[in-house]
Short mmCIF file of C-alpha atoms and ligand atoms in Angstrom, two decimals:
data_model
loop_
_atom_site.label_atom_id
_atom_site.label_comp_id
_atom_site.label_asym_id
_atom_site.label_seq_id
_atom_site.Cartn_x
_atom_site.Cartn_y
_atom_site.Cartn_z
CA MET A 1 -11.58 21.68 -8.43
CA GLN A 2 -11.53 24.08 -5.51
CA ARG A 3 -12.99 26.64 -7.82
CA LEU A 4 -15.94 24.38 -8.47
CA LEU A 5 -16.63 23.87 -4.85
CA GLY A 6 -15.65 27.35 -3.68
CA ALA A 7 -14.75 27.57 -0.01
CA GLY A 8 -16.32 24.25 0.87
CA PRO A 9 -19.17 21.94 0.06
CA ARG A 10 -21.77 24.51 1.14
CA HIS A 11 -20.40 27.27 -1.00
CA TRP A 12 -21.89 27.71 -4.45
CA GLU A 13 -19.64 29.77 -6.60
CA ALA A 14 -20.94 32.40 -9.00
CA VAL A 15 -19.46 32.41 -12.43
CA GLY A 16 -16.70 34.88 -13.15
CA ALA A 17 -16.80 37.52 -15.83
CA ALA A 18 -17.02 36.32 -19.39
CA ARG A 19 -13.61 36.06 -20.95
CA ARG A 20 -14.91 36.82 -24.33
CA SER A 21 -17.41 39.29 -25.56
CA GLY A 22 -20.47 38.82 -27.71
CA ARG A 23 -22.63 35.76 -28.22
CA ALA A 24 -19.73 33.31 -28.32
CA GLY A 25 -18.47 34.63 -25.01
CA LEU A 26 -21.87 34.31 -23.41
CA ARG A 27 -22.39 30.84 -24.75
CA LEU A 28 -19.02 29.76 -23.42
CA ARG A 29 -19.81 31.26 -20.04
CA LEU A 30 -23.19 29.60 -19.92
CA LEU A 31 -21.67 26.28 -20.85
CA ALA A 32 -19.09 26.56 -18.14
CA GLU A 33 -21.66 27.66 -15.61
CA ALA A 34 -24.14 24.95 -16.56
CA GLY A 35 -21.34 22.42 -16.31
CA ARG A 36 -20.26 23.73 -12.93
CA ARG A 37 -23.76 23.69 -11.59
CA LYS A 38 -24.19 20.20 -12.90
CA ALA A 39 -20.94 19.22 -11.25
CA ALA A 40 -22.11 20.80 -8.03
CA LEU A 41 -25.32 18.82 -8.15
CA LEU A 42 -23.46 15.59 -8.69
CA TRP A 43 -20.90 16.45 -6.09
CA GLN A 44 -23.07 16.91 -3.09
CA PRO A 45 -21.51 14.92 -0.30
CA VAL A 46 -24.40 12.63 0.51
CA ASN A 47 -23.69 12.72 4.21
CA GLY A 48 -23.81 16.23 5.51
CA GLY A 49 -23.29 18.24 2.35
CA GLY A 50 -25.15 21.39 1.53
CA ALA A 51 -28.00 21.54 -0.91
CA PRO A 52 -27.94 23.78 -3.93
CA PRO A 53 -29.52 27.12 -3.18
CA THR A 54 -31.99 26.84 -6.00
CA GLY A 55 -34.70 24.22 -5.93
CA SER A 56 -33.12 21.42 -7.89
CA ASP A 57 -35.69 18.97 -6.69
CA ALA A 58 -38.65 21.12 -7.56
CA PRO A 59 -41.23 19.43 -9.75
CA GLU A 60 -40.98 19.86 -13.48
CA GLY A 61 -41.89 23.36 -14.53
CA GLY A 62 -41.72 24.52 -10.92
CA SER A 63 -39.54 27.17 -9.42
CA GLY A 64 -35.94 26.97 -10.45
CA GLY A 65 -34.74 29.28 -7.73
CA LYS A 66 -34.37 33.02 -7.68
CA GLY A 67 -36.93 34.41 -10.04
CA GLY A 68 -38.18 30.92 -10.92
CA CYS A 69 -37.50 28.95 -14.07
CA ALA A 70 -39.69 29.63 -17.01
CA LEU A 71 -38.56 26.57 -18.89
CA GLY A 72 -40.32 23.28 -18.48
CA TRP A 73 -37.10 21.32 -18.69
CA ARG A 74 -37.74 17.72 -19.52
CA ARG A 75 -36.78 16.34 -16.17
CA GLY A 76 -38.67 13.23 -15.29
CA LYS A 77 -39.95 12.66 -18.80
CA HIS A 78 -37.39 10.02 -19.67
CA VAL A 79 -37.61 8.01 -16.49
CA ALA A 80 -41.37 8.03 -16.74
CA ALA A 81 -41.12 6.86 -20.35
CA ALA A 82 -38.70 4.10 -19.40
CA ALA A 83 -40.97 2.97 -16.58
CA GLN A 84 -43.95 2.97 -18.93
CA ALA A 85 -42.03 0.88 -21.44
CA GLY A 86 -41.31 -1.57 -18.65
CA LEU A 87 -37.60 -0.79 -18.75
CA ASP A 88 -35.53 -0.89 -15.63
CA ALA A 89 -33.72 2.30 -16.51
CA PRO A 90 -33.60 4.93 -19.21
CA GLY A 91 -30.73 4.79 -21.68
CA LEU A 92 -27.57 6.82 -21.31
CA LEU A 93 -28.76 9.69 -23.50
CA PRO A 94 -31.98 10.38 -21.59
CA MET A 95 -30.02 10.20 -18.37
CA VAL A 96 -27.46 12.73 -19.57
CA GLU A 97 -30.23 14.97 -20.85
CA THR A 98 -32.05 14.73 -17.55
CA PHE A 99 -28.99 15.72 -15.53
CA CYS A 100 -28.26 18.49 -17.99
CA ALA A 101 -31.82 19.81 -17.85
CA ARG A 102 -31.68 19.76 -14.10
CA ALA A 103 -28.46 21.77 -14.04
CA MET A 104 -29.89 24.24 -16.48
CA ARG A 105 -33.03 24.71 -14.46
CA VAL A 106 -30.87 25.54 -11.49
CA ALA A 107 -28.59 27.87 -13.44
CA GLU A 108 -31.10 29.73 -15.57
CA ALA A 109 -32.26 32.46 -13.20
CA ASP A 110 -28.71 33.35 -12.15
CA LEU A 111 -27.52 33.40 -15.72
CA VAL A 112 -30.24 35.83 -16.70
CA GLN A 113 -29.34 38.01 -13.75
CA GLN A 114 -25.64 37.99 -14.63
CA LEU A 115 -26.19 38.80 -18.26
CA ARG A 116 -24.74 42.25 -18.74
CA SER A 117 -27.02 43.75 -21.31
CA ALA A 118 -29.31 46.74 -21.59
CA ARG A 119 -31.99 44.57 -23.17
CA PRO A 120 -35.33 44.18 -21.43
CA ALA A 121 -35.52 41.35 -18.87
CA LYS A 122 -37.81 39.27 -21.06
CA GLU A 123 -35.37 39.39 -23.95
CA LYS A 124 -32.48 38.48 -21.69
CA ARG A 125 -34.36 35.48 -20.41
CA GLN A 126 -35.23 34.37 -23.93
CA TRP A 127 -31.61 34.74 -24.94
CA VAL A 128 -30.39 32.58 -22.05
CA GLN A 129 -33.13 30.02 -22.67
CA GLY A 130 -32.22 29.81 -26.35
CA ILE A 131 -28.60 29.19 -25.55
CA LEU A 132 -29.43 26.59 -22.91
CA GLU A 133 -31.69 24.79 -25.38
CA THR A 134 -28.85 24.80 -27.90
CA ILE A 135 -26.38 23.42 -25.39
CA GLN A 136 -28.67 20.50 -24.64
CA ARG A 137 -28.74 19.27 -28.22
CA CYS A 138 -26.09 17.43 -30.15
CA SER A 139 -24.88 19.63 -33.03
CA HIS A 140 -23.86 17.00 -35.59
CA VAL A 141 -23.98 13.24 -35.87
CA LEU A 142 -22.44 11.16 -38.63
CA GLU A 143 -23.76 7.66 -39.19
CA VAL A 144 -21.77 5.36 -41.43
CA SER A 145 -22.08 1.82 -42.74
CA ILE A 146 -18.76 0.17 -43.35
CA PRO A 147 -18.74 -2.87 -45.63
CA VAL A 148 -15.88 -5.16 -44.67
CA LYS A 149 -14.70 -8.38 -46.26
CA ARG A 150 -13.96 -10.76 -43.41
CA ASP A 151 -11.00 -13.12 -43.50
CA SER A 152 -13.48 -15.91 -44.14
CA GLY A 153 -14.49 -14.24 -47.41
CA HIS A 154 -17.97 -13.14 -46.38
CA TRP A 155 -18.99 -9.51 -46.26
CA GLU A 156 -20.28 -7.73 -43.23
CA VAL A 157 -21.64 -4.22 -42.88
CA ILE A 158 -20.58 -2.52 -39.69
CA GLU A 159 -22.26 0.49 -38.13
CA GLY A 160 -20.33 3.45 -36.80
CA TRP A 161 -21.08 6.96 -35.53
CA ARG A 162 -19.24 10.14 -34.68
CA ALA A 163 -21.12 12.81 -32.78
CA GLN A 164 -19.99 16.39 -32.35
CA HIS A 165 -22.05 17.63 -29.48
CA SER A 166 -20.77 21.17 -29.55
CA GLN A 167 -18.63 23.21 -31.88
CA HIS A 168 -18.66 26.32 -29.72
CA LEU A 169 -14.93 25.83 -29.38
CA LEU A 170 -12.80 23.91 -31.81
CA PRO A 171 -11.49 21.34 -32.22
CA CYS A 172 -14.10 18.93 -30.96
CA LYS A 173 -12.50 16.29 -28.77
CA GLY A 174 -13.48 12.80 -27.79
CA GLY A 175 -12.73 9.11 -27.87
CA VAL A 176 -13.40 6.27 -30.29
CA ARG A 177 -15.05 3.23 -28.74
CA PHE A 178 -15.32 -0.25 -30.19
CA SER A 179 -18.19 -2.04 -28.54
CA GLU A 180 -20.93 -4.40 -29.54
CA SER A 181 -23.37 -2.58 -27.29
CA ILE A 182 -22.71 0.99 -28.44
CA SER A 183 -25.57 2.87 -30.10
CA ILE A 184 -26.05 6.23 -31.75
CA ASP A 185 -27.70 7.52 -28.57
CA ASP A 186 -24.78 6.41 -26.42
CA VAL A 187 -22.40 8.19 -28.76
CA LYS A 188 -24.47 11.39 -28.52
CA ALA A 189 -24.59 11.12 -24.75
CA LEU A 190 -20.85 10.55 -24.41
CA ALA A 191 -20.17 13.46 -26.77
CA ALA A 192 -22.35 15.70 -24.59
CA LEU A 193 -20.45 14.61 -21.50
CA MET A 194 -17.19 15.49 -23.25
CA THR A 195 -18.49 19.04 -23.80
CA TYR A 196 -19.40 19.39 -20.14
CA LYS A 197 -16.13 17.88 -18.96
CA CYS A 198 -14.15 20.29 -21.11
CA ALA A 199 -16.24 23.27 -19.98
CA VAL A 200 -15.95 22.40 -16.32
CA VAL A 201 -12.16 22.27 -16.40
CA ASP A 202 -12.01 25.18 -18.82
CA VAL A 203 -10.23 23.55 -21.73
CA PRO A 204 -11.13 25.02 -25.09
CA PHE A 205 -12.73 22.08 -26.88
CA GLY A 206 -16.19 21.06 -27.94
CA GLY A 207 -17.33 17.54 -27.07
CA ALA A 208 -17.29 14.61 -29.48
CA MET A 209 -17.42 10.81 -29.40
CA ALA A 210 -17.26 7.95 -31.88
CA GLY A 211 -18.57 4.41 -31.64
CA VAL A 212 -18.05 1.41 -33.89
CA LYS A 213 -20.50 -1.38 -33.20
CA ILE A 214 -18.21 -4.40 -33.03
CA ASP A 215 -16.79 -6.75 -30.46
CA PRO A 216 -13.12 -6.44 -31.39
CA LYS A 217 -12.38 -9.83 -29.86
CA LYS A 218 -14.28 -11.41 -32.76
CA TYR A 219 -12.09 -9.80 -35.44
CA SER A 220 -8.54 -10.42 -36.59
CA GLU A 221 -6.03 -7.59 -36.43
CA GLY A 222 -6.19 -7.23 -40.21
CA GLU A 223 -9.97 -6.90 -40.10
CA LEU A 224 -9.80 -4.34 -37.30
CA GLU A 225 -7.30 -2.31 -39.29
CA LYS A 226 -9.58 -2.33 -42.34
CA ILE A 227 -12.57 -1.25 -40.25
CA THR A 228 -10.63 1.50 -38.49
CA ARG A 229 -9.14 2.88 -41.67
CA GLN A 230 -12.44 2.85 -43.51
CA PHE A 231 -14.22 4.50 -40.61
CA THR A 232 -11.53 7.20 -40.64
CA VAL A 233 -12.00 7.88 -44.33
CA GLU A 234 -15.74 8.24 -43.84
CA MET A 235 -15.22 10.64 -40.93
CA ALA A 236 -12.67 12.64 -42.93
CA LYS A 237 -14.97 12.99 -45.93
CA LYS A 238 -17.64 14.60 -43.77
CA GLY A 239 -15.48 16.84 -41.57
CA PHE A 240 -15.65 14.61 -38.50
CA ILE A 241 -11.91 14.33 -38.06
CA GLY A 242 -9.02 16.76 -38.46
CA PRO A 243 -6.47 18.62 -36.33
CA GLY A 244 -8.43 21.86 -36.19
CA THR A 245 -11.90 20.41 -36.32
CA ASP A 246 -12.31 17.14 -34.50
CA VAL A 247 -9.59 15.22 -32.67
CA ALA A 248 -10.16 11.57 -31.78
CA ALA A 249 -8.65 9.60 -28.88
CA PRO A 250 -8.62 6.13 -27.30
CA ASP A 251 -11.57 4.83 -25.37
CA ILE A 252 -12.85 1.34 -24.59
CA ASN A 253 -11.16 -1.26 -26.80
CA THR A 254 -9.05 1.27 -28.64
CA GLY A 255 -5.53 2.42 -27.91
CA GLU A 256 -2.26 3.45 -29.53
CA LYS A 257 -2.59 0.96 -32.36
CA GLU A 258 -6.01 2.17 -33.48
CA MET A 259 -4.92 5.80 -33.09
CA SER A 260 -1.91 5.16 -35.32
CA TRP A 261 -4.17 3.61 -38.00
CA ILE A 262 -6.44 6.65 -37.80
CA ALA A 263 -3.57 9.16 -37.96
CA ASP A 264 -1.92 7.32 -40.81
CA THR A 265 -5.15 7.06 -42.81
CA TYR A 266 -5.99 10.71 -42.29
CA SER A 267 -2.50 11.91 -43.20
CA ARG A 268 -2.53 9.83 -46.42
CA THR A 269 -5.94 11.05 -47.52
CA LEU A 270 -7.62 14.33 -46.65
CA GLY A 271 -4.69 15.52 -44.55
CA TYR A 272 -1.92 14.80 -47.04
CA LYS A 273 -0.99 18.49 -47.42
CA ASP A 274 -1.14 19.25 -43.73
CA ILE A 275 2.10 19.06 -41.76
CA ASN A 276 0.02 18.68 -38.60
CA ALA A 277 -2.15 15.88 -39.98
CA HIS A 278 -1.17 13.47 -37.21
CA ALA A 279 -2.73 15.87 -34.71
CA CYS A 280 -6.10 14.48 -35.78
CA VAL A 281 -5.75 12.06 -32.86
CA THR A 282 -4.30 12.07 -29.39
CA GLY A 283 -3.12 8.86 -27.76
CA LYS A 284 -0.99 7.77 -30.73
CA PRO A 285 2.41 6.13 -30.28
CA ILE A 286 5.40 8.34 -29.45
CA SER A 287 7.01 7.33 -32.76
CA GLN A 288 4.11 8.93 -34.60
CA GLY A 289 4.07 12.17 -32.69
CA GLY A 290 2.33 11.02 -29.52
CA ILE A 291 3.33 12.47 -26.19
CA HIS A 292 4.91 10.78 -23.20
CA GLY A 293 2.44 10.12 -20.43
CA ARG A 294 -0.73 9.99 -22.53
CA VAL A 295 -1.31 6.27 -22.08
CA SER A 296 -1.31 6.61 -18.31
CA ALA A 297 -2.86 10.10 -18.26
CA THR A 298 -6.39 8.91 -17.58
CA GLY A 299 -5.22 7.02 -14.50
CA ARG A 300 -3.17 10.02 -13.42
CA GLY A 301 -6.26 12.20 -13.80
CA LEU A 302 -8.12 9.88 -11.48
CA LEU A 303 -5.32 10.02 -8.95
CA HIS A 304 -5.37 13.81 -8.90
CA GLY A 305 -9.15 13.85 -8.74
CA ILE A 306 -9.14 11.59 -5.70
CA GLU A 307 -6.23 13.50 -4.16
CA ASN A 308 -8.37 16.59 -3.90
CA TYR A 309 -10.60 14.79 -1.47
CA ILE A 310 -8.44 12.24 0.17
CA ASN A 311 -5.96 14.90 1.29
CA ASN A 312 -8.66 17.26 2.53
CA THR A 313 -9.38 16.98 6.24
CA LEU A 314 -12.82 18.56 5.95
CA TYR A 315 -14.05 16.10 3.35
CA MET A 316 -12.47 13.11 5.02
CA ASN A 317 -14.08 14.08 8.32
CA LEU A 318 -17.44 14.06 6.55
CA VAL A 319 -17.03 10.40 5.70
CA GLY A 320 -15.18 9.38 8.84
CA LEU A 321 -11.77 8.75 7.27
CA SER A 322 -8.36 10.20 8.02
CA PRO A 323 -6.72 12.22 5.24
CA GLY A 324 -4.04 10.71 2.96
CA PHE A 325 -3.62 7.63 0.77
CA PRO A 326 -1.41 5.44 2.97
CA GLY A 327 -3.40 2.65 4.58
CA LYS A 328 -6.50 3.23 2.44
CA THR A 329 -7.95 0.27 0.60
CA PHE A 330 -9.56 0.42 -2.80
CA ALA A 331 -11.50 -1.75 -5.22
CA LEU A 332 -11.31 -1.44 -8.97
CA GLN A 333 -13.84 -2.37 -11.62
CA GLY A 334 -12.18 -2.75 -15.04
CA PHE A 335 -8.51 -3.56 -15.46
CA GLY A 336 -8.01 -1.95 -18.85
CA ASN A 337 -5.91 1.10 -19.61
CA THR A 338 -7.67 3.34 -17.11
CA GLY A 339 -7.94 0.73 -14.36
CA LEU A 340 -4.34 -0.42 -14.60
CA HIS A 341 -2.80 3.04 -14.44
CA THR A 342 -5.11 4.23 -11.69
CA MET A 343 -4.10 1.18 -9.70
CA ARG A 344 -0.40 1.90 -10.32
CA TYR A 345 -0.68 5.50 -9.15
CA LEU A 346 -2.75 4.76 -6.08
CA HIS A 347 -0.41 1.91 -5.16
CA ARG A 348 2.57 4.26 -5.55
CA HIS A 349 0.88 6.71 -3.17
CA GLY A 350 0.47 4.05 -0.50
CA ALA A 351 -3.08 2.83 -1.04
CA CYS A 352 -3.77 -0.89 -1.21
CA CYS A 353 -5.90 -2.54 -3.91
CA VAL A 354 -7.91 -5.36 -2.34
CA CYS A 355 -10.21 -6.29 -5.21
CA VAL A 356 -10.21 -6.13 -9.01
CA GLY A 357 -13.21 -7.10 -11.11
CA GLU A 358 -13.57 -7.69 -14.84
CA VAL A 359 -16.29 -9.16 -17.04
CA ASP A 360 -15.06 -12.71 -16.61
CA GLY A 361 -14.44 -12.63 -12.86
CA ALA A 362 -13.06 -10.83 -9.84
CA ILE A 363 -10.12 -11.42 -7.51
CA TYR A 364 -9.60 -10.44 -3.87
CA ASN A 365 -6.67 -10.20 -1.48
CA SER A 366 -7.08 -8.32 1.80
CA SER A 367 -3.29 -7.85 1.96
CA GLY A 368 -3.22 -6.16 -1.42
CA ILE A 369 -2.76 -6.95 -5.11
CA HIS A 370 0.37 -5.67 -6.81
CA PRO A 371 -0.40 -3.80 -10.07
CA LYS A 372 2.74 -4.91 -11.91
CA GLU A 373 2.25 -8.54 -10.99
CA LEU A 374 -1.38 -8.41 -12.09
CA GLN A 375 -0.46 -6.61 -15.31
CA ASP A 376 2.15 -9.25 -16.15
CA TYR A 377 -0.33 -12.01 -15.35
CA LYS A 378 -3.04 -10.47 -17.56
CA MET A 379 -0.59 -9.96 -20.42
CA GLU A 380 0.40 -13.59 -20.27
CA HIS A 381 -3.04 -15.13 -19.72
CA GLY A 382 -5.39 -12.53 -21.22
CA THR A 383 -7.43 -12.43 -17.99
CA ILE A 384 -7.08 -11.59 -14.31
CA VAL A 385 -8.91 -14.80 -13.41
CA GLY A 386 -6.60 -17.33 -11.83
CA PHE A 387 -4.09 -14.74 -10.58
CA PRO A 388 -2.18 -16.83 -8.05
CA LYS A 389 -1.67 -14.09 -5.44
CA ALA A 390 -5.39 -13.51 -4.85
CA GLU A 391 -8.57 -15.48 -4.22
CA PRO A 392 -11.41 -15.64 -6.72
CA TYR A 393 -14.16 -13.25 -5.59
CA GLU A 394 -17.75 -14.24 -6.25
CA GLY A 395 -19.51 -11.07 -5.12
CA SER A 396 -19.74 -7.71 -6.88
CA VAL A 397 -16.54 -5.69 -6.90
CA LEU A 398 -18.67 -2.57 -6.44
CA GLU A 399 -19.84 -3.79 -3.05
CA VAL A 400 -16.52 -4.88 -1.58
CA PRO A 401 -15.71 -3.37 1.83
CA CYS A 402 -12.99 -0.79 1.16
CA ASP A 403 -12.32 2.95 1.42
CA ILE A 404 -12.25 3.94 -2.24
CA LEU A 405 -14.25 2.49 -5.11
CA ILE A 406 -13.07 3.05 -8.67
CA PRO A 407 -15.48 2.04 -11.43
CA ALA A 408 -13.22 2.18 -14.51
CA ALA A 409 -15.12 0.05 -17.00
CA ILE A 410 -18.39 1.09 -18.58
CA GLU A 411 -21.26 3.43 -17.73
CA LYS A 412 -24.27 2.91 -15.50
CA GLN A 413 -22.67 0.56 -13.04
CA LEU A 414 -24.13 2.06 -9.89
CA THR A 415 -27.88 1.77 -9.89
CA LYS A 416 -30.73 1.99 -7.44
CA GLU A 417 -30.39 -1.77 -7.01
CA ASN A 418 -26.80 -1.69 -5.79
CA ALA A 419 -26.05 1.89 -4.72
CA HIS A 420 -27.07 1.29 -1.11
CA ARG A 421 -24.79 -1.73 -0.94
CA VAL A 422 -21.65 0.21 -1.88
CA GLN A 423 -19.44 0.21 1.19
CA ALA A 424 -16.61 2.43 -0.02
CA LYS A 425 -16.61 5.89 1.48
CA VAL A 426 -15.11 7.59 -1.54
CA ARG A 427 -16.14 6.79 -5.06
CA SER A 428 -14.14 8.23 -7.89
CA ALA A 429 -15.24 7.11 -11.26
CA LYS A 430 -13.67 7.15 -14.64
CA ASN A 431 -16.51 5.64 -16.54
CA ALA A 432 -18.76 8.40 -17.78
CA LEU A 433 -22.01 8.69 -15.82
CA PRO A 434 -21.32 5.83 -13.48
CA CYS A 435 -24.25 6.46 -11.20
CA ARG A 436 -27.79 6.94 -12.21
CA ARG A 437 -30.27 8.34 -9.79
CA ALA A 438 -33.03 6.04 -10.84
CA ARG A 439 -36.33 7.53 -9.88
CA ILE A 440 -38.53 5.15 -11.76
CA ASN A 441 -40.31 4.11 -8.62
CA GLY A 442 -39.93 7.48 -7.01
CA SER A 443 -36.92 6.33 -5.03
CA CYS A 444 -33.53 7.92 -5.18
CA PRO A 445 -30.73 5.60 -4.21
CA ARG A 446 -28.52 7.16 -1.63
CA TYR A 447 -25.25 5.56 -1.34
CA ARG A 448 -23.74 5.80 2.05
CA GLY A 449 -20.38 7.40 1.34
CA ALA A 450 -19.42 10.57 -0.38
CA GLU A 451 -19.98 10.78 -4.09
CA PHE A 452 -16.76 12.48 -4.95
CA GLY A 453 -15.14 13.12 -8.23
CA PRO A 454 -17.45 13.05 -11.21
CA PRO A 455 -15.76 11.66 -14.30
CA TYR A 456 -15.22 14.94 -16.06
CA ILE A 457 -13.02 16.27 -13.33
CA ASN A 458 -10.75 13.31 -13.63
CA ASP A 459 -10.40 13.34 -17.36
CA PRO A 460 -7.37 14.33 -19.29
CA VAL A 461 -8.23 15.63 -22.72
N1 LIG B 1 -8.49 5.28 -22.43
C1 LIG B 1 -8.66 6.56 -22.17
O1 LIG B 1 -7.79 7.37 -22.42
C2 LIG B 1 -9.93 7.04 -21.57
C3 LIG B 1 -10.88 6.19 -21.03
N2 LIG B 1 -12.00 6.72 -20.45
C4 LIG B 1 -13.04 5.88 -19.85
O2 LIG B 1 -12.46 4.93 -18.97
C5 LIG B 1 -13.25 3.76 -18.95
C6 LIG B 1 -12.37 2.58 -19.25
O3 LIG B 1 -11.77 2.77 -20.52
P1 LIG B 1 -10.39 2.11 -20.91
O4 LIG B 1 -9.66 1.73 -19.69
O5 LIG B 1 -9.74 2.97 -21.90
O6 LIG B 1 -10.92 0.82 -21.68
P2 LIG B 1 -10.18 -0.57 -21.88
O7 LIG B 1 -10.82 -1.18 -23.06
O8 LIG B 1 -8.71 -0.41 -21.88
O9 LIG B 1 -10.55 -1.36 -20.57
C7 LIG B 1 -11.85 -1.58 -20.14
C8 LIG B 1 -11.76 -2.72 -19.15
O10 LIG B 1 -12.98 -2.84 -18.46
C9 LIG B 1 -13.39 -4.20 -18.52
N3 LIG B 1 -14.83 -4.23 -18.51
C10 LIG B 1 -15.68 -3.96 -19.50
N4 LIG B 1 -16.95 -4.10 -19.08
C11 LIG B 1 -16.88 -4.49 -17.79
C12 LIG B 1 -17.84 -4.82 -16.81
N5 LIG B 1 -19.14 -4.78 -17.07
N6 LIG B 1 -17.41 -5.18 -15.58
C13 LIG B 1 -16.10 -5.24 -15.30
N7 LIG B 1 -15.14 -4.94 -16.20
C14 LIG B 1 -15.53 -4.57 -17.42
C15 LIG B 1 -12.81 -4.74 -19.80
O11 LIG B 1 -12.70 -6.14 -19.71
P3 LIG B 1 -12.63 -7.01 -21.05
O12 LIG B 1 -11.34 -6.67 -21.69
O13 LIG B 1 -12.72 -8.40 -20.55
O14 LIG B 1 -13.81 -6.59 -21.88
C16 LIG B 1 -11.46 -4.04 -19.83
O15 LIG B 1 -10.49 -4.73 -19.10
C17 LIG B 1 -14.34 3.95 -20.01
O16 LIG B 1 -15.54 4.30 -19.38
C18 LIG B 1 -13.82 5.09 -20.86
O17 LIG B 1 -14.85 5.84 -21.43
C19 LIG B 1 -12.18 8.05 -20.39
C20 LIG B 1 -11.27 8.91 -20.88
C21 LIG B 1 -10.08 8.48 -21.53
O1 LIG B 2 -9.07 12.29 -24.64
C1 LIG B 2 -10.11 12.30 -25.28
O2 LIG B 2 -10.31 13.08 -26.21
C2 LIG B 2 -11.21 11.30 -25.01
C3 LIG B 2 -11.45 11.05 -23.59
C4 LIG B 2 -12.67 10.20 -23.42
O3 LIG B 2 -12.95 9.32 -24.19
C5 LIG B 2 -13.54 10.44 -22.29
O4 LIG B 2 -13.27 11.37 -21.54
O5 LIG B 2 -14.54 9.75 -22.15
#
């Protein structure tokens, strides 16, 4: 993390020497650099932070900094299109593409300069541009239709997707989400974010993501098993799952159980000769080769992400807080796997959770909510609503007065409508792309605290 920020928020680090030679090495370096630049853009402390040295806010096709940017990156195109279509906001994919294009516009001139090659300048620029274009696109997407016989006897065809955004390093890595609202574009966007997250923290994976368009609450366990197993077979047939190629993981509405169905299906079919077949997923149960700590790893990642700021006097001064967790209050959106474990870790470090919000309601207690008690209550009642040691909370959990805000549910929760109402000084998100800088009406929401800890920094992979 320090490496991303360099000596402080005003320092913009240049990329180190390529670790590999040739095209692959350059592509890797560009990916990492583009990711870092993107991280830097997202990480600007809103109050008092430095601006990137290259004109990130220049109009489309304008100067991208030293030497200018020859590419007319598509910044602005998607928001304009959304506004024209009367939509409040662009979808997740256009937003990811816009951020990515912006980072690339900033990085391009430097990357050309750093390219160690005897080729003429024009050729070097074309080379960099070609690679940046490639990085922006999703390499492969599999779309499947899964016919399933429901318990009632009727047949239903379920849609599913697996996207491999980048295969520059293998295996691809990314979660499997069950959600009624997931779409092919969301899957592509989340796969792209996985690539950037991996590049930023320098882990050798390409990005991937899978989505199955169902609300799992409407299906029996037997039906879910059928769907998961069939989806796995379809992915296996097309090279979208396997230990060395593409490794799945839990995401929203999936966990150890689904991972064990996937691992079992893969090892009985395409992977039957492979002793490492179960390595086609992470997040499986220990009894099937999973590792201790994986279930809580996402929450632990968030803790360490926040730690980098909360324990740093310089950053805390910027937002008018004292360093350290003890005495800090936090609010949590989403009490699933990520939310629960983040709450446990922060509680253990002395912070106090005052508010938890879920789809069906929110609860508040200014003296603190105990994670174990809330976990036990949710396990028994299937909801946090009615938890006896807190009051029902009618407002938005995102706007609760507290020091740290943790959106740990779904994407796009902070918008231009609510960003200015966020009262937390430190926001550390686990949901991919939690904040969109909606510019539909030419306004950029500035939220009043420090926008610390983009999701990719906090992710375990
Ligand atoms: N699990 C993992 O290892 C990883 C997770 N993540 C990310 O973390 C985030 C959370 O995932 P995870 O904890 O695994 O998912 P879970 O399915 O375990 O939990 C999600 C929780 O968020 C709640 N929720 C959903 N939508 C909303 C909403 N609009 N407002 C408030 N609460 C909501 C859900 O409530 P309900 O049950 O009522 O729907 C559920 O309790 C996701 O963005 C995911 O991509 C990232 C990397 C790894
Ligand atoms: O661990 C993984 O591979 C998936 C993590 C994930 O789903 C995410 O970072 O969004």
